[in-house]
């Protein structure tokens, strides 16, 4: 069974000039453990598509089926439960909570799920990403690369079936970005996660098994 099936997804919004079509007839599927890069110019609809895959935004038409479950046959609370159980997220802006330490940031999704081993699992994952000596540091004293490693640890600690990454190296210098992507692909292989990555970086995209180019809301080619 495919991990995810995207079928005839359209997204349109109304603005002052009428109807604006953001996505038009998007179709693809991914098997477990496959990697996909979504590329395209700014404003092409990449991030909107990622939000729809996460069930955070709703399509005007079409289906997204994750592990046999139609996300948009569920209500918002049910989709949130699917996200918590099956998805991890990595963002360009890290999205760490500034009042929590690195360890507490990584523990958070496990604690929300009621995992009694949250501290041990979060510690192990932070050690895996090379931050074993930074557990009790707050985000403000961590470099950008270190903050993104915390974000990676938080995303992977729940062992998600699907990891969604939106420009994960966009705020980092080249060397830090390279290290983060090496780490992301290593963890992806180790944990058997399916990875969907939005990026402007074609070199990064070429590391994925599949590439989709979005142009004016449609898959090109």
mmCIF file of C-alpha atoms in Angstrom:
data_model
loop_
_atom_site.group_PDB
_atom_site.id
_atom_site.type_symbol
_atom_site.label_atom_id
_atom_site.label_comp_id
_atom_site.label_asym_id
_atom_site.label_seq_id
_atom_site.Cartn_x
_atom_site.Cartn_y
_atom_site.Cartn_z
ATOM 1 C CA UNK A 1 0.000 0.000 0.000
ATOM 2 C CA UNK A 2 1.201 3.506 -0.795
ATOM 3 C CA UNK A 3 2.053 5.630 2.196
ATOM 4 C CA UNK A 4 0.417 8.651 0.611
ATOM 5 C CA UNK A 5 -1.871 9.143 -2.408
ATOM 6 C CA UNK A 6 -2.626 12.626 -3.716
ATOM 7 C CA UNK A 7 -5.510 12.613 -6.197
ATOM 8 C CA UNK A 8 -6.817 15.530 -8.274
ATOM 9 C CA UNK A 9 -6.025 18.194 -5.691
ATOM 10 C CA UNK A 10 -7.162 21.715 -6.534
ATOM 11 C CA UNK A 11 -6.893 24.812 -4.364
ATOM 12 C CA UNK A 12 -8.561 28.112 -5.194
ATOM 13 C CA UNK A 13 -9.194 31.226 -3.120
ATOM 14 C CA UNK A 14 -11.272 34.320 -3.683
ATOM 15 C CA UNK A 15 -9.651 37.723 -3.771
ATOM 16 C CA UNK A 16 -10.699 41.205 -4.900
ATOM 17 C CA UNK A 17 -10.125 40.320 -8.555
ATOM 18 C CA UNK A 18 -12.063 37.051 -8.432
ATOM 19 C CA UNK A 19 -10.908 33.446 -8.137
ATOM 20 C CA UNK A 20 -7.208 32.736 -7.762
ATOM 21 C CA UNK A 21 -6.166 29.173 -8.602
ATOM 22 C CA UNK A 22 -3.192 28.144 -6.435
ATOM 23 C CA UNK A 23 -3.081 24.422 -7.293
ATOM 24 C CA UNK A 24 -4.591 22.637 -10.272
ATOM 25 C CA UNK A 25 -5.034 18.877 -10.556
ATOM 26 C CA UNK A 26 -2.076 17.660 -8.483
ATOM 27 C CA UNK A 27 -1.556 13.880 -8.560
ATOM 28 C CA UNK A 28 1.234 11.704 -7.135
ATOM 29 C CA UNK A 29 1.866 8.786 -4.809
ATOM 30 C CA UNK A 30 4.713 7.710 -2.565
ATOM 31 C CA UNK A 31 5.704 4.364 -1.139
ATOM 32 C CA UNK A 32 6.958 4.012 2.451
ATOM 33 C CA UNK A 33 10.561 5.265 2.868
ATOM 34 C CA UNK A 34 10.624 7.113 -0.469
ATOM 35 C CA UNK A 35 11.903 10.683 -0.754
ATOM 36 C CA UNK A 36 10.312 13.471 -2.795
ATOM 37 C CA UNK A 37 11.440 17.032 -3.490
ATOM 38 C CA UNK A 38 8.866 19.649 -4.499
ATOM 39 C CA UNK A 39 10.524 22.494 -6.389
ATOM 40 C CA UNK A 40 9.346 25.613 -8.181
ATOM 41 C CA UNK A 41 9.516 29.388 -8.155
ATOM 42 C CA UNK A 42 8.250 31.457 -5.231
ATOM 43 C CA UNK A 43 4.474 31.673 -5.417
ATOM 44 C CA UNK A 44 4.131 28.501 -7.482
ATOM 45 C CA UNK A 45 2.088 26.707 -4.806
ATOM 46 C CA UNK A 46 4.772 24.515 -3.177
ATOM 47 C CA UNK A 47 4.116 25.499 0.419
ATOM 48 C CA UNK A 48 0.357 25.380 -0.088
ATOM 49 C CA UNK A 49 0.720 21.805 -1.329
ATOM 50 C CA UNK A 50 2.825 20.914 1.712
ATOM 51 C CA UNK A 51 0.172 22.398 4.024
ATOM 52 C CA UNK A 52 -2.489 20.311 2.290
ATOM 53 C CA UNK A 53 -0.391 17.149 2.659
ATOM 54 C CA UNK A 54 -0.217 17.918 6.390
ATOM 55 C CA UNK A 55 -3.964 18.463 6.621
ATOM 56 C CA UNK A 56 -3.310 22.017 7.821
ATOM 57 C CA UNK A 57 -4.959 23.531 4.746
ATOM 58 C CA UNK A 58 -7.926 22.045 2.916
ATOM 59 C CA UNK A 59 -8.137 21.549 -0.863
ATOM 60 C CA UNK A 60 -11.006 22.973 -2.863
ATOM 61 C CA UNK A 61 -11.262 19.571 -4.557
ATOM 62 C CA UNK A 62 -9.379 16.302 -4.356
ATOM 63 C CA UNK A 63 -8.114 13.726 -1.892
ATOM 64 C CA UNK A 64 -5.041 13.121 0.229
ATOM 65 C CA UNK A 65 -4.954 9.568 1.570
ATOM 66 C CA UNK A 66 -2.327 8.819 4.227
ATOM 67 C CA UNK A 67 -1.850 5.162 5.160
ATOM 68 C CA UNK A 68 -5.322 4.389 3.845
ATOM 69 C CA UNK A 69 -7.022 7.298 5.660
ATOM 70 C CA UNK A 70 -8.652 10.112 3.669
ATOM 71 C CA UNK A 71 -7.464 13.194 5.590
ATOM 72 C CA UNK A 72 -10.313 15.378 4.438
ATOM 73 C CA UNK A 73 -12.992 12.900 5.430
ATOM 74 C CA UNK A 74 -11.866 13.699 8.994
ATOM 75 C CA UNK A 75 -12.700 16.721 11.122
ATOM 76 C CA UNK A 76 -9.981 19.111 12.334
ATOM 77 C CA UNK A 77 -9.475 17.335 15.664
ATOM 78 C CA UNK A 78 -9.135 13.977 13.919
ATOM 79 C CA UNK A 79 -6.603 15.419 11.451
ATOM 80 C CA UNK A 80 -4.634 16.879 14.361
ATOM 81 C CA UNK A 81 -4.521 13.405 15.935
ATOM 82 C CA UNK A 82 -3.245 11.925 12.641
ATOM 83 C CA UNK A 83 -0.531 14.604 12.471
ATOM 84 C CA UNK A 84 0.571 13.963 16.042
ATOM 85 C CA UNK A 85 0.833 10.224 15.480
ATOM 86 C CA UNK A 86 2.162 10.024 11.917
ATOM 87 C CA UNK A 87 3.899 13.248 10.895
ATOM 88 C CA UNK A 88 7.018 15.226 11.721
ATOM 89 C CA UNK A 89 7.743 18.787 10.578
ATOM 90 C CA UNK A 90 10.899 20.799 9.905
ATOM 91 C CA UNK A 91 10.628 24.482 8.998
ATOM 92 C CA UNK A 92 13.002 27.138 7.691
ATOM 93 C CA UNK A 93 12.457 29.192 10.870
ATOM 94 C CA UNK A 94 13.045 26.239 13.247
ATOM 95 C CA UNK A 95 9.813 26.896 15.256
ATOM 96 C CA UNK A 96 11.414 26.110 18.608
ATOM 97 C CA UNK A 97 9.816 27.362 21.821
ATOM 98 C CA UNK A 98 12.185 29.920 23.291
ATOM 99 C CA UNK A 99 11.194 29.293 26.906
ATOM 100 C CA UNK A 100 12.038 25.576 26.665
ATOM 101 C CA UNK A 101 15.484 23.987 26.626
ATOM 102 C CA UNK A 102 16.633 21.849 23.700
ATOM 103 C CA UNK A 103 15.656 18.746 25.688
ATOM 104 C CA UNK A 104 12.233 20.134 26.603
ATOM 105 C CA UNK A 105 11.543 21.131 22.978
ATOM 106 C CA UNK A 106 12.251 17.577 21.815
ATOM 107 C CA UNK A 107 10.322 16.012 24.707
ATOM 108 C CA UNK A 108 7.216 18.076 23.972
ATOM 109 C CA UNK A 109 5.555 15.962 21.226
ATOM 110 C CA UNK A 110 6.220 12.798 23.238
ATOM 111 C CA UNK A 111 4.769 14.321 26.396
ATOM 112 C CA UNK A 112 1.683 15.443 24.488
ATOM 113 C CA UNK A 113 1.277 11.829 23.355
ATOM 114 C CA UNK A 114 1.590 10.610 26.968
ATOM 115 C CA UNK A 115 4.919 8.837 26.446
ATOM 116 C CA UNK A 116 6.382 7.965 29.863
ATOM 117 C CA UNK A 117 9.851 7.581 28.315
ATOM 118 C CA UNK A 118 9.864 11.072 26.787
ATOM 119 C CA UNK A 119 13.000 12.288 28.561
ATOM 120 C CA UNK A 120 15.063 9.220 27.696
ATOM 121 C CA UNK A 121 13.918 9.164 24.058
ATOM 122 C CA UNK A 122 14.519 12.904 23.609
ATOM 123 C CA UNK A 123 17.974 12.663 25.181
ATOM 124 C CA UNK A 124 18.901 9.783 22.890
ATOM 125 C CA UNK A 125 17.731 11.649 19.793
ATOM 126 C CA UNK A 126 19.609 14.829 20.740
ATOM 127 C CA UNK A 127 22.740 12.755 21.238
ATOM 128 C CA UNK A 128 22.123 11.230 17.798
ATOM 129 C CA UNK A 129 22.138 14.684 16.193
ATOM 130 C CA UNK A 130 25.301 15.681 18.057
ATOM 131 C CA UNK A 131 23.791 17.841 20.783
ATOM 132 C CA UNK A 132 24.315 15.613 23.818
ATOM 133 C CA UNK A 133 26.252 18.445 25.491
ATOM 134 C CA UNK A 134 23.547 21.052 24.764
ATOM 135 C CA UNK A 135 20.477 19.422 26.346
ATOM 136 C CA UNK A 136 19.819 22.208 28.836
ATOM 137 C CA UNK A 137 20.594 25.131 26.544
ATOM 138 C CA UNK A 138 17.828 27.446 25.370
ATOM 139 C CA UNK A 139 17.393 28.238 21.644
ATOM 140 C CA UNK A 140 18.734 31.806 22.022
ATOM 141 C CA UNK A 141 22.220 30.504 22.895
ATOM 142 C CA UNK A 142 22.293 27.935 20.071
ATOM 143 C CA UNK A 143 23.558 28.648 16.555
ATOM 144 C CA UNK A 144 21.189 28.383 13.598
ATOM 145 C CA UNK A 145 22.611 24.981 12.703
ATOM 146 C CA UNK A 146 22.198 23.763 16.277
ATOM 147 C CA UNK A 147 18.615 25.039 16.420
ATOM 148 C CA UNK A 148 17.815 23.171 13.208
ATOM 149 C CA UNK A 149 19.347 20.011 14.686
ATOM 150 C CA UNK A 150 17.038 20.402 17.674
ATOM 151 C CA UNK A 151 14.147 20.789 15.229
ATOM 152 C CA UNK A 152 15.251 17.627 13.399
ATOM 153 C CA UNK A 153 15.451 15.732 16.679
ATOM 154 C CA UNK A 154 11.949 16.918 17.618
ATOM 155 C CA UNK A 155 10.580 15.878 14.216
ATOM 156 C CA UNK A 156 12.167 12.423 14.227
ATOM 157 C CA UNK A 157 11.725 11.550 17.922
ATOM 158 C CA UNK A 158 8.119 10.495 17.311
ATOM 159 C CA UNK A 159 9.362 8.159 14.550
ATOM 160 C CA UNK A 160 6.920 9.606 12.015
ATOM 161 C CA UNK A 161 5.715 7.734 8.968
ATOM 162 C CA UNK A 162 5.906 11.023 7.019
ATOM 163 C CA UNK A 163 8.314 13.930 7.464
ATOM 164 C CA UNK A 164 7.416 17.241 5.825
ATOM 165 C CA UNK A 165 10.241 19.771 5.482
ATOM 166 C CA UNK A 166 9.738 23.334 4.183
ATOM 167 C CA UNK A 167 13.026 24.960 3.064
ATOM 168 C CA UNK A 168 14.872 23.364 6.024
ATOM 169 C CA UNK A 169 18.223 24.918 5.074
ATOM 170 C CA UNK A 170 16.875 28.305 3.978
ATOM 171 C CA UNK A 171 18.080 30.145 7.115
ATOM 172 C CA UNK A 172 21.489 28.460 7.283
ATOM 173 C CA UNK A 173 24.879 29.089 5.721
ATOM 174 C CA UNK A 174 26.031 26.603 3.093
ATOM 175 C CA UNK A 175 28.183 24.445 5.371
ATOM 176 C CA UNK A 176 25.518 24.226 8.105
ATOM 177 C CA UNK A 177 22.867 23.476 5.497
ATOM 178 C CA UNK A 178 24.941 20.618 4.061
ATOM 179 C CA UNK A 179 25.360 19.079 7.517
ATOM 180 C CA UNK A 180 21.658 19.389 8.274
ATOM 181 C CA UNK A 181 20.671 17.694 5.020
ATOM 182 C CA UNK A 182 23.177 14.885 5.523
ATOM 183 C CA UNK A 183 21.648 14.342 8.937
ATOM 184 C CA UNK A 184 18.086 14.478 7.638
ATOM 185 C CA UNK A 185 18.743 11.836 4.982
ATOM 186 C CA UNK A 186 20.629 9.635 7.480
ATOM 187 C CA UNK A 187 17.738 9.753 9.952
ATOM 188 C CA UNK A 188 15.260 9.228 7.129
ATOM 189 C CA UNK A 189 17.016 5.965 6.210
ATOM 190 C CA UNK A 190 17.555 4.810 9.786
ATOM 191 C CA UNK A 191 13.939 5.305 10.845
ATOM 192 C CA UNK A 192 12.263 4.323 7.568
ATOM 193 C CA UNK A 193 10.449 7.636 7.205
ATOM 194 C CA UNK A 194 8.923 8.946 3.976
ATOM 195 C CA UNK A 195 10.333 12.406 3.287
ATOM 196 C CA UNK A 196 8.641 15.242 1.386
ATOM 197 C CA UNK A 197 10.863 18.276 1.006
ATOM 198 C CA UNK A 198 10.048 21.729 -0.388
ATOM 199 C CA UNK A 199 13.186 23.492 -1.591
ATOM 200 C CA UNK A 200 14.579 26.064 -4.019
ATOM 201 C CA UNK A 201 17.903 24.195 -3.988
ATOM 202 C CA UNK A 202 18.089 21.916 -7.038
ATOM 203 C CA UNK A 203 21.275 20.262 -5.736
ATOM 204 C CA UNK A 204 19.386 19.301 -2.599
ATOM 205 C CA UNK A 205 16.340 18.181 -4.609
ATOM 206 C CA UNK A 206 18.512 15.831 -6.662
ATOM 207 C CA UNK A 207 19.330 13.871 -3.490
ATOM 208 C CA UNK A 208 15.693 12.735 -3.415
ATOM 209 C CA UNK A 209 14.376 9.732 -5.355
ATOM 210 C CA UNK A 210 11.613 11.799 -6.967
ATOM 211 C CA UNK A 211 11.284 15.457 -7.968
ATOM 212 C CA UNK A 212 8.051 17.300 -8.715
ATOM 213 C CA UNK A 213 8.254 20.764 -10.265
ATOM 214 C CA UNK A 214 5.278 23.025 -9.602
ATOM 215 C CA UNK A 215 4.728 25.764 -12.159
ATOM 216 C CA UNK A 216 1.702 28.073 -11.925
ATOM 217 C CA UNK A 217 -0.020 25.589 -9.629
ATOM 218 C CA UNK A 218 0.463 22.534 -11.843
ATOM 219 C CA UNK A 219 2.972 19.724 -12.005
ATOM 220 C CA UNK A 220 5.258 20.476 -14.930
ATOM 221 C CA UNK A 221 5.988 17.679 -17.359
#
